[in-house]
């Protein structure tokens, strides 16, 4: 056994809201995660990676301490814990829980609190106490901040005057008759590494290779491949229809009067694009799914 194969990268994967999408992402990237029931140690199919399921709220602390070499968590929790880690990549993706979320200041409809200055002397409930303290200091406001164990949106106006809560679409806030007065932070999932792991050549290379595949899967999420046969006389018309960012591969066919085109496009454009391509002369148009696009 070589020296490299005897080493392992200890990777923290987020348990909870991010877990299902993370499992889907890794599987599409070529790392099929198998999570046995009631187990916190998923099998990733790579003998050089050891996975542990950890709450996203705790991930940055363990990476900072070097207990974990790397992990996936939100920017919000890295900042909340004041973790000294290496932020390697932003993993935002158009999948549930992997898009941007906002931590917002919200109050009950009808509240007299309209701007940050109005929070002076008020009670604020939140899960991100440290970030909220820093937010209030930036606005020169002193208020009482208490940690919320959950169901934060139901606390105004009886249990708290205002809350700082996380939202993706705002639907939960609206359902609870809450009004947003300001944004504290926008957050997305981040891949972070410990300083010691990033300084270790073997671990750094392992992280970079893993990220290459993860980001390749993210780039492919909302794209599909298109291939078609085109009469040579129609080539210019067909290429002109393809999106400007598409860089088609053009190949000769056995029949010198025909050529093959292969390209990648955004999936949402296909329903309008294919009829136009057909009208321009393209034939045998095939749409196929993509797992990864490696730049």
CSV table of C-alpha atoms in Angstrom, one decimal:
chain,number,residue,atom,x,y,z
A,1,UNK,CA,0.0,0.0,0.0
A,2,UNK,CA,1.4,3.4,-0.9
A,3,UNK,CA,1.8,6.2,1.6
A,4,UNK,CA,-1.1,8.2,0.0
A,5,UNK,CA,-3.6,5.4,0.1
A,6,UNK,CA,-3.0,4.9,3.9
A,7,UNK,CA,-4.1,8.5,4.6
A,8,UNK,CA,-7.6,9.7,5.1
A,9,UNK,CA,-9.4,13.0,4.9
A,10,UNK,CA,-12.0,13.5,7.7
A,11,UNK,CA,-14.9,15.3,6.1
A,12,UNK,CA,-17.9,16.7,7.9
A,13,UNK,CA,-21.3,16.5,6.1
A,14,UNK,CA,-24.2,18.6,7.3
A,15,UNK,CA,-27.0,16.8,9.1
A,16,UNK,CA,-30.5,18.3,9.0
A,17,UNK,CA,-31.8,20.7,6.3
A,18,UNK,CA,-28.8,20.4,4.0
A,19,UNK,CA,-28.4,16.6,4.3
A,20,UNK,CA,-30.6,15.4,1.5
A,21,UNK,CA,-29.3,17.9,-1.0
A,22,UNK,CA,-25.7,17.2,0.0
A,23,UNK,CA,-26.3,13.5,-0.5
A,24,UNK,CA,-27.7,14.2,-4.0
A,25,UNK,CA,-24.8,16.5,-4.9
A,26,UNK,CA,-22.1,14.0,-3.8
A,27,UNK,CA,-23.9,11.2,-5.7
A,28,UNK,CA,-24.1,13.2,-8.9
A,29,UNK,CA,-20.4,14.1,-8.5
A,30,UNK,CA,-19.4,10.5,-8.4
A,31,UNK,CA,-19.3,9.9,-4.6
A,32,UNK,CA,-22.4,7.9,-3.8
A,33,UNK,CA,-23.2,8.5,-0.1
A,34,UNK,CA,-24.7,5.6,1.7
A,35,UNK,CA,-26.1,6.6,5.1
A,36,UNK,CA,-27.2,3.6,7.2
A,37,UNK,CA,-30.2,4.3,9.5
A,38,UNK,CA,-29.2,5.9,12.8
A,39,UNK,CA,-25.6,6.0,11.7
A,40,UNK,CA,-23.5,9.2,11.7
A,41,UNK,CA,-20.8,7.7,9.6
A,42,UNK,CA,-21.8,7.6,5.9
A,43,UNK,CA,-19.9,5.5,3.4
A,44,UNK,CA,-18.7,7.7,0.5
A,45,UNK,CA,-17.2,5.0,-1.6
A,46,UNK,CA,-13.7,6.4,-1.3
A,47,UNK,CA,-11.3,4.7,1.1
A,48,UNK,CA,-9.3,7.9,1.5
A,49,UNK,CA,-12.3,9.9,2.8
A,50,UNK,CA,-14.0,9.4,6.2
A,51,UNK,CA,-17.3,11.1,6.6
A,52,UNK,CA,-19.1,12.2,9.8
A,53,UNK,CA,-22.6,13.8,9.9
A,54,UNK,CA,-22.6,16.9,12.1
A,55,UNK,CA,-25.1,19.7,12.5
A,56,UNK,CA,-24.2,22.7,10.2
A,57,UNK,CA,-24.3,24.9,13.3
A,58,UNK,CA,-21.4,23.0,14.8
A,59,UNK,CA,-19.4,22.3,11.7
A,60,UNK,CA,-17.1,25.4,11.6
A,61,UNK,CA,-16.1,24.9,15.2
A,62,UNK,CA,-14.9,21.3,14.7
A,63,UNK,CA,-13.1,22.3,11.5
A,64,UNK,CA,-11.5,25.3,13.3
A,65,UNK,CA,-10.2,22.9,16.0
A,66,UNK,CA,-8.9,20.5,13.5
A,67,UNK,CA,-11.1,17.7,14.6
A,68,UNK,CA,-12.4,17.7,11.1
A,69,UNK,CA,-10.2,18.4,8.1
A,70,UNK,CA,-13.0,19.9,6.1
A,71,UNK,CA,-16.8,20.3,6.0
A,72,UNK,CA,-19.8,21.9,4.4
A,73,UNK,CA,-21.8,24.5,6.3
A,74,UNK,CA,-23.4,27.9,5.7
A,75,UNK,CA,-21.4,31.1,5.7
A,76,UNK,CA,-23.7,32.2,8.5
A,77,UNK,CA,-22.5,29.6,11.0
A,78,UNK,CA,-18.9,30.1,10.2
A,79,UNK,CA,-19.3,33.8,11.0
A,80,UNK,CA,-21.5,33.1,14.0
A,81,UNK,CA,-18.8,30.8,15.5
A,82,UNK,CA,-16.0,33.2,14.5
A,83,UNK,CA,-14.2,30.2,13.2
A,84,UNK,CA,-10.7,30.6,11.8
A,85,UNK,CA,-11.0,28.3,8.7
A,86,UNK,CA,-10.1,28.3,5.1
A,87,UNK,CA,-13.1,29.0,2.9
A,88,UNK,CA,-12.4,27.0,-0.2
A,89,UNK,CA,-15.6,27.3,-2.3
A,90,UNK,CA,-19.1,28.6,-2.4
A,91,UNK,CA,-21.4,25.7,-3.2
A,92,UNK,CA,-24.6,27.6,-4.0
A,93,UNK,CA,-26.8,25.6,-6.4
A,94,UNK,CA,-30.3,25.7,-7.7
A,95,UNK,CA,-31.4,22.9,-5.4
A,96,UNK,CA,-33.5,23.0,-2.2
A,97,UNK,CA,-31.5,24.4,0.8
A,98,UNK,CA,-28.4,25.1,-1.4
A,99,UNK,CA,-29.5,28.5,-2.7
A,100,UNK,CA,-28.9,31.9,-0.9
A,101,UNK,CA,-30.8,32.4,2.4
A,102,UNK,CA,-31.2,35.6,4.3
A,103,UNK,CA,-31.1,36.3,8.0
A,104,UNK,CA,-33.5,39.1,8.5
A,105,UNK,CA,-34.9,41.4,11.2
A,106,UNK,CA,-38.7,40.9,11.4
A,107,UNK,CA,-41.5,42.3,13.5
A,108,UNK,CA,-45.2,41.7,13.7
A,109,UNK,CA,-47.3,43.6,11.2
A,110,UNK,CA,-48.6,46.7,13.0
A,111,UNK,CA,-45.4,47.0,15.1
A,112,UNK,CA,-44.0,50.5,15.5
A,113,UNK,CA,-40.5,49.2,14.8
A,114,UNK,CA,-39.8,50.3,11.3
A,115,UNK,CA,-35.9,50.6,11.1
A,116,UNK,CA,-32.9,49.3,13.0
A,117,UNK,CA,-32.7,52.3,15.3
A,118,UNK,CA,-36.2,51.5,16.6
A,119,UNK,CA,-34.8,48.3,18.1
A,120,UNK,CA,-33.2,50.3,21.0
A,121,UNK,CA,-34.1,48.7,24.3
A,122,UNK,CA,-36.2,46.0,22.7
A,123,UNK,CA,-36.1,42.2,23.1
A,124,UNK,CA,-34.8,40.2,20.1
A,125,UNK,CA,-35.0,36.5,19.8
A,126,UNK,CA,-32.6,34.7,17.4
A,127,UNK,CA,-30.4,31.6,16.9
A,128,UNK,CA,-27.5,33.8,15.8
A,129,UNK,CA,-26.7,35.8,18.9
A,130,UNK,CA,-23.2,36.8,18.0
A,131,UNK,CA,-24.1,38.0,14.5
A,132,UNK,CA,-27.1,39.9,15.9
A,133,UNK,CA,-24.8,41.6,18.5
A,134,UNK,CA,-22.4,42.7,15.7
A,135,UNK,CA,-25.3,43.9,13.6
A,136,UNK,CA,-26.7,46.1,16.4
A,137,UNK,CA,-23.2,47.5,17.1
A,138,UNK,CA,-22.9,48.6,13.5
A,139,UNK,CA,-26.2,50.5,13.9
A,140,UNK,CA,-25.2,51.9,17.3
A,141,UNK,CA,-28.2,50.2,19.0
A,142,UNK,CA,-28.4,48.5,22.4
A,143,UNK,CA,-31.0,45.8,22.8
A,144,UNK,CA,-31.7,42.6,24.7
A,145,UNK,CA,-30.8,39.5,22.7
A,146,UNK,CA,-31.9,36.1,23.8
A,147,UNK,CA,-31.1,32.8,22.2
A,148,UNK,CA,-34.1,31.1,20.5
A,149,UNK,CA,-34.3,27.3,20.5
A,150,UNK,CA,-36.6,27.2,17.5
A,151,UNK,CA,-40.1,28.3,16.3
A,152,UNK,CA,-38.6,31.8,16.4
A,153,UNK,CA,-41.2,33.2,14.0
A,154,UNK,CA,-44.1,32.7,16.5
A,155,UNK,CA,-42.5,34.8,19.3
A,156,UNK,CA,-43.5,38.4,18.3
A,157,UNK,CA,-45.1,40.3,19.8
A,158,UNK,CA,-45.6,38.5,23.1
A,159,UNK,CA,-42.3,36.7,23.7
A,160,UNK,CA,-40.1,39.1,21.8
A,161,UNK,CA,-40.4,42.5,20.1
A,162,UNK,CA,-38.5,41.4,17.1
A,163,UNK,CA,-36.7,38.4,15.7
A,164,UNK,CA,-33.6,37.7,13.6
A,165,UNK,CA,-34.5,34.6,11.6
A,166,UNK,CA,-33.5,32.8,8.4
A,167,UNK,CA,-35.6,32.8,5.3
A,168,UNK,CA,-35.3,31.5,1.8
A,169,UNK,CA,-38.6,32.6,0.2
A,170,UNK,CA,-40.2,34.6,3.1
A,171,UNK,CA,-43.3,32.4,3.0
A,172,UNK,CA,-43.0,31.3,6.7
A,173,UNK,CA,-42.6,35.0,7.8
A,174,UNK,CA,-45.7,36.0,5.8
A,175,UNK,CA,-47.6,33.1,7.1
A,176,UNK,CA,-47.0,34.3,10.6
A,177,UNK,CA,-47.9,37.9,9.8
A,178,UNK,CA,-44.3,39.2,10.1
A,179,UNK,CA,-42.8,42.1,8.3
A,180,UNK,CA,-39.1,42.3,7.4
A,181,UNK,CA,-37.4,45.6,8.3
A,182,UNK,CA,-33.7,44.8,7.4
A,183,UNK,CA,-31.3,42.1,6.3
A,184,UNK,CA,-28.5,41.1,8.6
A,185,UNK,CA,-26.7,38.6,6.3
A,186,UNK,CA,-27.0,36.6,3.1
A,187,UNK,CA,-25.6,33.1,3.4
A,188,UNK,CA,-24.9,30.2,1.1
A,189,UNK,CA,-23.3,26.8,1.7
A,190,UNK,CA,-19.6,26.9,1.8
A,191,UNK,CA,-16.9,24.2,1.7
A,192,UNK,CA,-14.4,25.0,4.4
A,193,UNK,CA,-11.1,23.4,5.5
A,194,UNK,CA,-9.0,23.6,8.6
A,195,UNK,CA,-5.8,25.6,8.4
A,196,UNK,CA,-3.7,22.5,9.2
A,197,UNK,CA,-5.4,20.4,6.5
A,198,UNK,CA,-5.0,23.2,3.9
A,199,UNK,CA,-1.3,23.4,4.8
A,200,UNK,CA,-0.9,19.6,4.3
A,201,UNK,CA,-0.1,18.9,0.6
A,202,UNK,CA,-1.8,15.5,0.5
A,203,UNK,CA,-5.0,16.8,2.1
A,204,UNK,CA,-5.1,20.0,0.1
A,205,UNK,CA,-4.8,18.0,-3.1
A,206,UNK,CA,-7.5,15.6,-2.0
A,207,UNK,CA,-9.8,18.5,-1.2
A,208,UNK,CA,-9.1,20.2,-4.5
A,209,UNK,CA,-9.9,17.0,-6.4
A,210,UNK,CA,-13.1,16.4,-4.5
A,211,UNK,CA,-14.2,20.0,-5.1
A,212,UNK,CA,-13.4,19.7,-8.8
A,213,UNK,CA,-16.1,17.0,-9.0
A,214,UNK,CA,-18.6,18.7,-6.8
A,215,UNK,CA,-18.4,22.0,-8.7
A,216,UNK,CA,-18.6,20.0,-12.0
A,217,UNK,CA,-21.9,18.5,-10.7
A,218,UNK,CA,-23.2,22.0,-9.7
A,219,UNK,CA,-22.3,23.4,-13.1
A,220,UNK,CA,-24.3,20.6,-14.8
A,221,UNK,CA,-27.4,20.9,-12.6
A,222,UNK,CA,-29.4,23.2,-14.8
A,223,UNK,CA,-27.8,22.3,-18.2
A,224,UNK,CA,-28.4,19.6,-20.7
A,225,UNK,CA,-26.5,18.4,-23.8
A,226,UNK,CA,-27.9,18.7,-27.3
A,227,UNK,CA,-26.7,16.9,-30.4
A,228,UNK,CA,-28.0,17.1,-33.9
A,229,UNK,CA,-27.2,16.5,-37.5
A,230,UNK,CA,-27.3,19.5,-39.8
A,231,UNK,CA,-27.0,20.0,-43.6
A,232,UNK,CA,-23.8,21.8,-44.3
A,233,UNK,CA,-25.7,24.5,-46.1
A,234,UNK,CA,-27.7,25.2,-42.9
A,235,UNK,CA,-24.8,25.4,-40.5
A,236,UNK,CA,-24.6,29.2,-40.2
A,237,UNK,CA,-28.3,29.4,-39.5
A,238,UNK,CA,-28.3,26.7,-36.8
A,239,UNK,CA,-25.2,28.0,-35.1
A,240,UNK,CA,-26.7,31.5,-35.0
A,241,UNK,CA,-29.6,30.2,-33.0
A,242,UNK,CA,-27.5,28.6,-30.3
A,243,UNK,CA,-26.9,30.7,-27.2
A,244,UNK,CA,-23.9,33.0,-27.3
A,245,UNK,CA,-22.2,31.2,-24.4
A,246,UNK,CA,-22.6,27.8,-26.1
A,247,UNK,CA,-19.5,26.6,-27.8
A,248,UNK,CA,-20.6,23.8,-30.1
A,249,UNK,CA,-18.4,20.9,-31.2
A,250,UNK,CA,-18.8,20.5,-35.0
A,251,UNK,CA,-17.8,17.2,-36.6
A,252,UNK,CA,-17.8,15.8,-40.1
A,253,UNK,CA,-20.1,12.9,-40.9
A,254,UNK,CA,-19.7,10.1,-43.5
A,255,UNK,CA,-22.0,12.1,-45.8
A,256,UNK,CA,-20.0,15.2,-46.8
A,257,UNK,CA,-23.2,17.2,-47.1
A,258,UNK,CA,-24.0,16.7,-43.4
A,259,UNK,CA,-22.2,17.6,-40.1
A,260,UNK,CA,-22.9,16.8,-36.5
A,261,UNK,CA,-23.2,19.5,-33.8
A,262,UNK,CA,-22.9,18.8,-30.0
A,263,UNK,CA,-23.4,21.5,-27.5
A,264,UNK,CA,-24.5,22.3,-23.9
A,265,UNK,CA,-27.4,24.7,-23.1
A,266,UNK,CA,-29.5,25.7,-20.1
A,267,UNK,CA,-32.3,23.2,-19.7
A,268,UNK,CA,-34.9,26.0,-19.4
A,269,UNK,CA,-34.2,27.1,-23.0
A,270,UNK,CA,-34.8,23.8,-24.7
A,271,UNK,CA,-38.5,24.1,-25.3
A,272,UNK,CA,-38.0,27.2,-27.3
A,273,UNK,CA,-34.6,26.3,-28.8
A,274,UNK,CA,-35.4,22.9,-30.3
A,275,UNK,CA,-38.3,24.1,-32.6
A,276,UNK,CA,-36.1,26.9,-33.9
A,277,UNK,CA,-33.3,24.5,-34.6
A,278,UNK,CA,-35.6,22.2,-36.4
A,279,UNK,CA,-37.0,25.1,-38.5
A,280,UNK,CA,-33.4,26.1,-39.3
A,281,UNK,CA,-32.7,22.6,-40.7
A,282,UNK,CA,-31.3,20.6,-37.8
A,283,UNK,CA,-32.4,16.9,-37.8
A,284,UNK,CA,-32.1,14.0,-35.3
A,285,UNK,CA,-32.0,16.5,-32.3
A,286,UNK,CA,-31.2,14.6,-29.1
A,287,UNK,CA,-31.4,16.0,-25.6
A,288,UNK,CA,-29.4,14.2,-23.0
A,289,UNK,CA,-28.8,14.8,-19.2
A,290,UNK,CA,-25.4,15.8,-17.8
A,291,UNK,CA,-23.9,14.7,-14.5
A,292,UNK,CA,-20.8,16.9,-14.5
A,293,UNK,CA,-19.2,19.8,-16.5
A,294,UNK,CA,-15.5,20.1,-15.6
A,295,UNK,CA,-14.1,23.5,-16.6
